[in-house]
PDB file of C-alpha atoms in Angstrom:
ATOM      1  CA  MET A   1      81.973  70.635 151.828  1.00 95.00           C
ATOM      2  CA  TYR A   2      83.020  72.148 155.169  1.00 98.00           C
ATOM      3  CA  SER A   3      81.132  73.195 158.239  1.00 98.00           C
ATOM      4  CA  LEU A   4      81.421  76.928 158.863  1.00 98.00           C
ATOM      5  CA  ASN A   5      83.760  76.407 161.811  1.00 98.00           C
ATOM      6  CA  GLU A   6      85.938  73.976 159.828  1.00 98.00           C
ATOM      7  CA  PHE A   7      86.278  76.507 157.027  1.00 98.00           C
ATOM      8  CA  PHE A   8      87.011  79.337 159.448  1.00 98.00           C
ATOM      9  CA  ALA A   9      89.713  77.174 161.048  1.00 98.00           C
ATOM     10  CA  ILE A  10      91.508  77.031 157.671  1.00 98.00           C
ATOM     11  CA  LEU A  11      91.456  80.830 157.429  1.00 98.00           C
ATOM     12  CA  ASP A  12      92.509  81.194 161.053  1.00 98.00           C
ATOM     13  CA  LYS A  13      95.503  78.922 160.570  1.00 98.00           C
ATOM     14  CA  ILE A  14      96.766  81.205 157.784  1.00 98.00           C
ATOM     15  CA  ALA A  15      95.934  84.481 159.568  1.00 98.00           C
ATOM     16  CA  PRO A  16      95.282  83.749 163.257  1.00 98.00           C
ATOM     17  CA  ILE A  17      92.491  85.841 164.732  1.00 98.00           C
ATOM     18  CA  LYS A  18      94.660  86.307 167.826  1.00 98.00           C
ATOM     19  CA  TYR A  19      96.566  88.997 165.931  1.00 98.00           C
ATOM     20  CA  SER A  20      93.409  91.034 165.554  1.00 98.00           C
ATOM     21  CA  LEU A  21      92.876  90.767 169.312  1.00 97.00           C
ATOM     22  CA  MET A  22      96.493  91.759 169.957  1.00 96.00           C
ATOM     23  CA  GLN A  23      96.078  94.840 167.770  1.00 95.00           C
ATOM     24  CA  ILE A  24      92.940  95.760 169.694  1.00 96.00           C
ATOM     25  CA  GLU A  25      94.871  95.458 172.962  1.00 95.00           C
ATOM     26  CA  ARG A  26      97.393  97.931 171.505  1.00 91.00           C
ATOM     27  CA  GLY A  27      94.664 100.488 170.855  1.00 92.00           C
ATOM     28  CA  ASP A  28      93.438  99.709 167.322  1.00 93.00           C
ATOM     29  CA  TYR A  29      89.825  98.882 166.531  1.00 95.00           C
ATOM     30  CA  ASP A  30      88.679  95.797 164.632  1.00 97.00           C
ATOM     31  CA  ASN A  31      85.807  93.368 164.128  1.00 97.00           C
ATOM     32  CA  SER A  32      87.212  90.255 162.491  1.00 98.00           C
ATOM     33  CA  GLY A  33      85.907  86.694 162.493  1.00 98.00           C
ATOM     34  CA  ILE A  34      82.544  85.152 161.595  1.00 98.00           C
ATOM     35  CA  ILE A  35      80.298  88.189 161.140  1.00 97.00           C
ATOM     36  CA  VAL A  36      77.160  86.579 159.670  1.00 97.00           C
ATOM     37  CA  ASN A  37      76.388  82.977 160.662  1.00 98.00           C
ATOM     38  CA  LEU A  38      73.292  81.685 158.846  1.00 97.00           C
ATOM     39  CA  HIS A  39      74.006  78.008 158.170  1.00 97.00           C
ATOM     40  CA  ASP A  40      76.672  75.363 158.593  1.00 96.00           C
ATOM     41  CA  GLU A  41      77.419  74.266 155.030  1.00 96.00           C
ATOM     42  CA  VAL A  42      80.296  75.863 153.106  1.00 98.00           C
ATOM     43  CA  LYS A  43      80.440  74.679 149.515  1.00 98.00           C
ATOM     44  CA  LYS A  44      81.019  77.819 147.424  1.00 98.00           C
ATOM     45  CA  VAL A  45      82.915  80.865 148.655  1.00 98.00           C
ATOM     46  CA  LEU A  46      83.392  84.321 147.180  1.00 98.00           C
ATOM     47  CA  PHE A  47      86.405  86.367 148.277  1.00 98.00           C
ATOM     48  CA  SER A  48      86.017  90.144 148.068  1.00 98.00           C
ATOM     49  CA  LEU A  49      88.059  92.905 149.721  1.00 98.00           C
ATOM     50  CA  ASP A  50      84.799  94.616 150.747  1.00 98.00           C
ATOM     51  CA  LEU A  51      81.300  93.424 151.495  1.00 98.00           C
ATOM     52  CA  SER A  52      79.671  95.612 148.850  1.00 97.00           C
ATOM     53  CA  VAL A  53      76.289  95.249 147.184  1.00 97.00           C
ATOM     54  CA  GLU A  54      78.111  94.313 143.975  1.00 98.00           C
ATOM     55  CA  ALA A  55      80.053  91.574 145.767  1.00 98.00           C
ATOM     56  CA  VAL A  56      76.933  90.143 147.390  1.00 98.00           C
ATOM     57  CA  LYS A  57      75.100  90.103 144.066  1.00 98.00           C
ATOM     58  CA  LYS A  58      78.100  88.414 142.434  1.00 98.00           C
ATOM     59  CA  ALA A  59      78.058  85.778 145.163  1.00 98.00           C
ATOM     60  CA  LYS A  60      74.357  85.190 144.529  1.00 98.00           C
ATOM     61  CA  ARG A  61      74.930  84.750 140.778  1.00 98.00           C
ATOM     62  CA  LEU A  62      77.665  82.219 141.503  1.00 98.00           C
ATOM     63  CA  LYS A  63      75.416  80.500 144.078  1.00 98.00           C
ATOM     64  CA  CYS A  64      77.975  81.079 146.826  1.00 98.00           C
ATOM     65  CA  ASP A  65      76.851  80.294 150.355  1.00 98.00           C
ATOM     66  CA  THR A  66      79.705  82.185 152.040  1.00 98.00           C
ATOM     67  CA  VAL A  67      81.586  85.446 151.469  1.00 98.00           C
ATOM     68  CA  VAL A  68      85.056  86.151 152.865  1.00 98.00           C
ATOM     69  CA  THR A  69      86.127  89.791 153.093  1.00 98.00           C
ATOM     70  CA  HIS A  70      89.180  91.657 154.285  1.00 98.00           C
ATOM     71  CA  HIS A  71      87.393  94.757 155.571  1.00 98.00           C
ATOM     72  CA  PRO A  72      84.898  93.910 158.324  1.00 97.00           C
ATOM     73  CA  ALA A  73      81.414  93.389 156.919  1.00 96.00           C
ATOM     74  CA  ILE A  74      80.057  95.110 160.035  1.00 96.00           C
ATOM     75  CA  TYR A  75      82.667  97.416 161.505  1.00 94.00           C
ATOM     76  CA  HIS A  76      80.900  99.411 164.219  1.00 91.00           C
ATOM     77  CA  PRO A  77      77.701  98.307 166.007  1.00 90.00           C
ATOM     78  CA  ILE A  78      74.558  98.940 163.965  1.00 91.00           C
ATOM     79  CA  LYS A  79      70.968  99.442 165.077  1.00 90.00           C
ATOM     80  CA  ALA A  80      69.159  98.196 161.975  1.00 91.00           C
ATOM     81  CA  LEU A  81      69.594  96.438 158.640  1.00 91.00           C
ATOM     82  CA  ASP A  82      68.238  98.275 155.608  1.00 90.00           C
ATOM     83  CA  VAL A  83      68.569  97.093 152.002  1.00 89.00           C
ATOM     84  CA  GLY A  84      68.288 100.720 150.899  1.00 86.00           C
ATOM     85  CA  GLY A  85      70.733 102.249 153.375  1.00 85.00           C
ATOM     86  CA  ASP A  86      74.370 102.030 154.361  1.00 88.00           C
ATOM     87  CA  THR A  87      73.836  98.474 155.652  1.00 94.00           C
ATOM     88  CA  ALA A  88      72.522  97.325 152.278  1.00 96.00           C
ATOM     89  CA  ALA A  89      75.310  94.814 151.596  1.00 97.00           C
ATOM     90  CA  ALA A  90      74.938  93.078 154.965  1.00 97.00           C
ATOM     91  CA  ALA A  91      71.144  93.082 154.638  1.00 97.00           C
ATOM     92  CA  LEU A  92      71.324  91.524 151.186  1.00 97.00           C
ATOM     93  CA  ALA A  93      73.815  88.891 152.374  1.00 98.00           C
ATOM     94  CA  VAL A  94      71.299  87.888 155.031  1.00 97.00           C
ATOM     95  CA  ARG A  95      68.438  87.906 152.503  1.00 97.00           C
ATOM     96  CA  TYR A  96      70.444  85.656 150.164  1.00 98.00           C
ATOM     97  CA  GLY A  97      71.520  83.285 152.951  1.00 98.00           C
ATOM     98  CA  GLN A  98      75.234  84.069 152.771  1.00 98.00           C
ATOM     99  CA  ASN A  99      77.573  83.533 155.693  1.00 98.00           C
ATOM    100  CA  VAL A 100      80.154  86.308 155.982  1.00 98.00           C
ATOM    101  CA  ILE A 101      83.663  86.048 157.431  1.00 98.00           C
ATOM    102  CA  SER A 102      86.028  89.010 157.727  1.00 98.00           C
ATOM    103  CA  MET A 103      89.803  88.749 158.172  1.00 98.00           C
ATOM    104  CA  HIS A 104      91.101  92.251 158.785  1.00 98.00           C
ATOM    105  CA  LEU A 105      93.947  93.345 161.085  1.00 98.00           C
ATOM    106  CA  ASN A 106      95.068  89.756 161.585  1.00 98.00           C
ATOM    107  CA  LEU A 107      95.547  89.385 157.818  1.00 98.00           C
ATOM    108  CA  ASP A 108      97.228  92.795 157.610  1.00 98.00           C
ATOM    109  CA  VAL A 109     100.048  91.882 159.970  1.00 98.00           C
ATOM    110  CA  VAL A 110     100.628  88.125 159.641  1.00 98.00           C
ATOM    111  CA  SER A 111     103.663  86.896 157.730  1.00 97.00           C
ATOM    112  CA  GLY A 112     102.637  86.533 154.086  1.00 97.00           C
ATOM    113  CA  GLY A 113      99.611  88.771 154.661  1.00 98.00           C
ATOM    114  CA  ILE A 114      98.479  92.084 153.204  1.00 98.00           C
ATOM    115  CA  ASP A 115     101.343  94.251 154.498  1.00 98.00           C
ATOM    116  CA  ASP A 116     103.936  91.669 153.484  1.00 98.00           C
ATOM    117  CA  CYS A 117     102.459  91.454 149.980  1.00 98.00           C
ATOM    118  CA  LEU A 118     102.423  95.237 149.599  1.00 98.00           C
ATOM    119  CA  CYS A 119     106.135  95.342 150.394  1.00 98.00           C
ATOM    120  CA  ALA A 120     106.850  92.499 147.955  1.00 98.00           C
ATOM    121  CA  GLY A 121     104.810  94.154 145.203  1.00 98.00           C
ATOM    122  CA  LEU A 122     106.730  97.386 145.713  1.00 98.00           C
ATOM    123  CA  GLY A 123     109.998  95.525 145.215  1.00 98.00           C
ATOM    124  CA  GLY A 124     111.071  95.037 148.814  1.00 97.00           C
ATOM    125  CA  ALA A 125     112.860  91.718 148.419  1.00 92.00           C
ATOM    126  CA  GLU A 126     114.965  92.469 151.506  1.00 96.00           C
ATOM    127  CA  TYR A 127     113.382  94.515 154.275  1.00 97.00           C
ATOM    128  CA  LYS A 128     113.327  95.427 157.948  1.00 97.00           C
ATOM    129  CA  PHE A 129     110.217  95.311 160.109  1.00 98.00           C
ATOM    130  CA  ILE A 130     108.981  98.561 161.633  1.00 98.00           C
ATOM    131  CA  ASN A 131     106.302  97.486 164.166  1.00 96.00           C
ATOM    132  CA  GLY A 132     106.091  93.938 165.505  1.00 95.00           C
ATOM    133  CA  LEU A 133     103.560  91.888 167.477  1.00 95.00           C
ATOM    134  CA  ASP A 134     105.616  88.696 167.549  1.00 96.00           C
ATOM    135  CA  ASP A 135     107.965  86.774 165.247  1.00 96.00           C
ATOM    136  CA  ASN A 136     105.121  86.020 162.823  1.00 97.00           C
ATOM    137  CA  ALA A 137     103.285  89.354 162.741  1.00 98.00           C
ATOM    138  CA  HIS A 138     104.489  92.849 161.869  1.00 98.00           C
ATOM    139  CA  TYR A 139     103.157  96.084 160.399  1.00 98.00           C
ATOM    140  CA  GLY A 140     105.305  98.372 158.286  1.00 98.00           C
ATOM    141  CA  ARG A 141     108.329  97.470 156.187  1.00 98.00           C
ATOM    142  CA  GLU A 142     111.529  99.385 155.408  1.00 98.00           C
ATOM    143  CA  PHE A 143     113.428  98.541 152.212  1.00 98.00           C
ATOM    144  CA  ARG A 144     115.385 100.034 149.330  1.00 98.00           C
ATOM    145  CA  VAL A 145     114.296 100.291 145.695  1.00 97.00           C
ATOM    146  CA  GLU A 146     116.286 101.340 142.652  1.00 97.00           C
ATOM    147  CA  GLY A 147     115.400 104.088 140.211  1.00 98.00           C
ATOM    148  CA  THR A 148     113.693 107.451 140.250  1.00 98.00           C
ATOM    149  CA  LEU A 149     110.280 108.263 141.649  1.00 98.00           C
ATOM    150  CA  ALA A 150     108.967 108.428 138.067  1.00 98.00           C
ATOM    151  CA  GLU A 151     110.250 104.908 137.351  1.00 98.00           C
ATOM    152  CA  PHE A 152     108.949 103.652 140.692  1.00 98.00           C
ATOM    153  CA  LYS A 153     105.494 105.106 140.013  1.00 98.00           C
ATOM    154  CA  LYS A 154     105.374 103.335 136.657  1.00 98.00           C
ATOM    155  CA  ARG A 155     106.256  99.985 138.234  1.00 98.00           C
ATOM    156  CA  ILE A 156     103.653 100.475 140.970  1.00 98.00           C
ATOM    157  CA  SER A 157     100.921 101.239 138.430  1.00 98.00           C
ATOM    158  CA  LYS A 158     101.725  98.059 136.527  1.00 98.00           C
ATOM    159  CA  THR A 159     102.075  95.755 139.536  1.00 98.00           C
ATOM    160  CA  PHE A 160      98.981  96.976 141.356  1.00 98.00           C
ATOM    161  CA  ALA A 161      96.891  97.439 138.189  1.00 96.00           C
ATOM    162  CA  THR A 162      96.023 101.047 138.958  1.00 96.00           C
ATOM    163  CA  GLN A 163      96.588 104.458 137.424  1.00 95.00           C
ATOM    164  CA  LYS A 164      95.642 106.199 140.672  1.00 97.00           C
ATOM    165  CA  VAL A 165      99.085 106.723 142.194  1.00 98.00           C
ATOM    166  CA  LEU A 166      99.871 110.103 143.763  1.00 98.00           C
ATOM    167  CA  VAL A 167     103.505 111.130 144.132  1.00 98.00           C
ATOM    168  CA  TYR A 168     104.607 114.073 146.260  1.00 98.00           C
ATOM    169  CA  GLY A 169     108.234 114.789 145.420  1.00 98.00           C
ATOM    170  CA  ASN A 170     110.457 115.538 142.462  1.00 98.00           C
ATOM    171  CA  LEU A 171     109.942 112.695 139.989  1.00 98.00           C
ATOM    172  CA  LYS A 172     113.626 112.886 139.063  1.00 98.00           C
ATOM    173  CA  ASN A 173     114.680 112.106 142.633  1.00 98.00           C
ATOM    174  CA  LYS A 174     115.709 108.609 143.664  1.00 98.00           C
ATOM    175  CA  ALA A 175     113.073 106.574 145.465  1.00 98.00           C
ATOM    176  CA  GLY A 176     115.818 105.297 147.772  1.00 98.00           C
ATOM    177  CA  ILE A 177     114.886 103.805 151.117  1.00 98.00           C
ATOM    178  CA  CYS A 178     111.136 103.247 151.417  1.00 98.00           C
ATOM    179  CA  ALA A 179     108.733 102.630 154.296  1.00 98.00           C
ATOM    180  CA  SER A 180     105.407 101.025 153.393  1.00 98.00           C
ATOM    181  CA  PHE A 181     102.214 100.567 155.412  1.00 98.00           C
ATOM    182  CA  CYS A 182      99.207  98.801 153.867  1.00 98.00           C
ATOM    183  CA  GLY A 183      95.755 100.378 153.961  1.00 96.00           C
ATOM    184  CA  GLY A 184      95.273 103.568 155.953  1.00 95.00           C
ATOM    185  CA  GLY A 185      98.678 103.633 157.630  1.00 96.00           C
ATOM    186  CA  SER A 186      99.129 107.399 157.884  1.00 97.00           C
ATOM    187  CA  GLU A 187      99.404 107.592 161.669  1.00 96.00           C
ATOM    188  CA  TYR A 188     101.938 104.767 161.703  1.00 97.00           C
ATOM    189  CA  ALA A 189     103.873 106.525 158.930  1.00 98.00           C
ATOM    190  CA  LEU A 190     103.874 109.748 160.913  1.00 98.00           C
ATOM    191  CA  SER A 191     104.985 107.984 164.082  1.00 97.00           C
ATOM    192  CA  TYR A 192     107.775 106.352 162.078  1.00 98.00           C
ATOM    193  CA  ALA A 193     108.975 109.709 160.755  1.00 98.00           C
ATOM    194  CA  ARG A 194     108.760 111.401 164.157  1.00 98.00           C
ATOM    195  CA  GLY A 195     110.753 108.523 165.627  1.00 97.00           C
ATOM    196  CA  GLY A 196     113.663 109.134 163.284  1.00 97.00           C
ATOM    197  CA  GLY A 197     112.740 106.718 160.499  1.00 98.00           C
ATOM    198  CA  ILE A 198     115.364 106.934 157.773  1.00 98.00           C
ATOM    199  CA  ALA A 199     113.176 106.303 154.722  1.00 98.00           C
ATOM    200  CA  ASP A 200     113.364 108.752 151.841  1.00 98.00           C
ATOM    201  CA  THR A 201     109.920 107.703 150.594  1.00 98.00           C
ATOM    202  CA  VAL A 202     106.781 106.783 152.556  1.00 98.00           C
ATOM    203  CA  ILE A 203     104.054 104.685 150.887  1.00 98.00           C
ATOM    204  CA  THR A 204     100.511 104.142 152.202  1.00 98.00           C
ATOM    205  CA  SER A 205      96.855 105.094 151.557  1.00 98.00           C
ATOM    206  CA  ASP A 206      94.154 107.456 152.875  1.00 97.00           C
ATOM    207  CA  MET A 207      96.591 110.152 153.952  1.00 98.00           C
ATOM    208  CA  PRO A 208      95.084 113.299 155.520  1.00 97.00           C
ATOM    209  CA  HIS A 209      96.567 116.605 154.443  1.00 98.00           C
ATOM    210  CA  HIS A 210      98.054 117.402 157.848  1.00 98.00           C
ATOM    211  CA  VAL A 211     100.022 114.135 157.766  1.00 98.00           C
ATOM    212  CA  LEU A 212     101.173 114.768 154.205  1.00 98.00           C
ATOM    213  CA  LYS A 213     102.283 118.271 155.179  1.00 98.00           C
ATOM    214  CA  GLU A 214     104.283 117.118 158.177  1.00 98.00           C
ATOM    215  CA  LEU A 215     105.940 114.251 156.308  1.00 98.00           C
ATOM    216  CA  THR A 216     106.857 116.625 153.484  1.00 98.00           C
ATOM    217  CA  GLU A 217     108.290 119.183 155.911  1.00 98.00           C
ATOM    218  CA  ARG A 218     110.304 116.404 157.505  1.00 98.00           C
ATOM    219  CA  GLY A 219     111.888 115.828 154.111  1.00 97.00           C
ATOM    220  CA  LYS A 220     109.974 112.707 153.132  1.00 98.00           C
ATOM    221  CA  GLN A 221     108.759 111.919 149.623  1.00 98.00           C
ATOM    222  CA  VAL A 222     105.251 110.460 149.723  1.00 98.00           C
ATOM    223  CA  ILE A 223     103.455 107.978 147.472  1.00 98.00           C
ATOM    224  CA  ILE A 224      99.738 107.448 148.045  1.00 98.00           C
ATOM    225  CA  LEU A 225      97.938 104.418 146.598  1.00 98.00           C
ATOM    226  CA  THR A 226      94.196 103.880 146.697  1.00 97.00           C
ATOM    227  CA  HIS A 227      93.291 101.869 149.762  1.00 97.00           C
ATOM    228  CA  TYR A 228      91.745  99.230 147.515  1.00 98.00           C
ATOM    229  CA  SER A 229      94.747  98.710 145.255  1.00 97.00           C
ATOM    230  CA  SER A 230      97.191  98.591 148.167  1.00 96.00           C
ATOM    231  CA  GLU A 231      95.275  95.695 149.741  1.00 98.00           C
ATOM    232  CA  ASN A 232      93.588  93.917 146.840  1.00 98.00           C
ATOM    233  CA  TYR A 233      97.039  92.726 145.701  1.00 97.00           C
ATOM    234  CA  GLY A 234      97.628  90.822 148.958  1.00 98.00           C
ATOM    235  CA  PHE A 235      94.037  89.681 149.446  1.00 98.00           C
ATOM    236  CA  LYS A 236      94.183  87.955 146.070  1.00 98.00           C
ATOM    237  CA  ARG A 237      97.151  85.963 147.298  1.00 98.00           C
ATOM    238  CA  PHE A 238      95.253  85.020 150.447  1.00 98.00           C
ATOM    239  CA  TYR A 239      92.402  83.793 148.234  1.00 98.00           C
ATOM    240  CA  GLU A 240      94.826  81.755 146.115  1.00 98.00           C
ATOM    241  CA  THR A 241      96.300  80.129 149.228  1.00 98.00           C
ATOM    242  CA  VAL A 242      92.860  79.210 150.580  1.00 98.00           C
ATOM    243  CA  LYS A 243      91.726  77.974 147.170  1.00 98.00           C
ATOM    244  CA  ASP A 244      94.691  75.590 147.014  1.00 97.00           C
ATOM    245  CA  LYS A 245      94.057  74.318 150.541  1.00 97.00           C
ATOM    246  CA  THR A 246      90.332  73.731 149.974  1.00 97.00           C
ATOM    247  CA  PHE A 247      90.494  72.338 146.433  1.00 94.00           C
ATOM    248  CA  GLY A 248      88.035  69.470 146.048  1.00 93.00           C
ATOM    249  CA  LYS A 249      85.986  70.340 149.149  1.00 97.00           C
ATOM    250  CA  ALA A 250      84.900  73.922 148.394  1.00 97.00           C
ATOM    251  CA  ASP A 251      84.862  76.068 145.256  1.00 98.00           C
ATOM    252  CA  CYS A 252      86.443  79.483 145.709  1.00 98.00           C
ATOM    253  CA  PHE A 253      85.933  82.565 143.519  1.00 98.00           C
ATOM    254  CA  TYR A 254      87.356  86.089 143.563  1.00 98.00           C
ATOM    255  CA  PHE A 255      85.531  89.369 143.016  1.00 98.00           C
ATOM    256  CA  GLU A 256      87.652  92.364 142.015  1.00 98.00           C
ATOM    257  CA  ASP A 257      85.832  95.670 142.173  1.00 97.00           C
ATOM    258  CA  LYS A 258      87.415  97.717 139.391  1.00 93.00           C
ATOM    259  CA  ARG A 259      85.572 100.849 140.559  1.00 94.00           C
ATOM    260  CA  PHE A 260      88.173 101.259 143.269  1.00 95.00           C
ATOM    261  CA  LEU A 261      91.408 100.241 141.533  1.00 91.00           C
TER     262      LEU A 261
END
């Protein structure tokens, strides 16, 4: 068993919360850390990319006292908790006595984190960083992959366990040099392209049409993953790392929400 602060310290050592604060200083928005603090005993922990009603109910069935998410359980300030409204998951977590910790932008950028894992899953064994905070934290990777876009799409679907992969470009073209950004990285992708980024193919999620149009007119091929599949892959590895480090003192479980893969 851990105290809540002891358990959070393990997470923070892997993905220091300081990187979330550094991203905020650069203009991003985040709300990472201990979001719901109800008690000081951590014995059973559920990891879930999102704090959803399904995840909270799964945690209850497993008798978990704590939930760790990637996306902030409470992102913007809220005025009320309502089990029947858009705050239902947080309200239920409180009802069931579950602590909630969220590790968001800090886990995105840290070495070995979500963005790193996306690049690795895409086949970027050797890569260059695009945006850096310090020697241990970066966002965006540039790398080369072999094969056509059709072959690349097939590998992505298998690796990330999803059939929801959109490709904008001739499937017979080479994938070539790629630039990847985990989660909703459209604005970073656009900034990269406007700054002379050499990638043939840009990979991210949640891309608005105006960004897609500009990237296409700049000669870029675009691959769009679901936000969930682009980050679930790396969050699983975070869970596995924490599970190994806490073995014998806390039981860790993983919830994969197949609705969003």
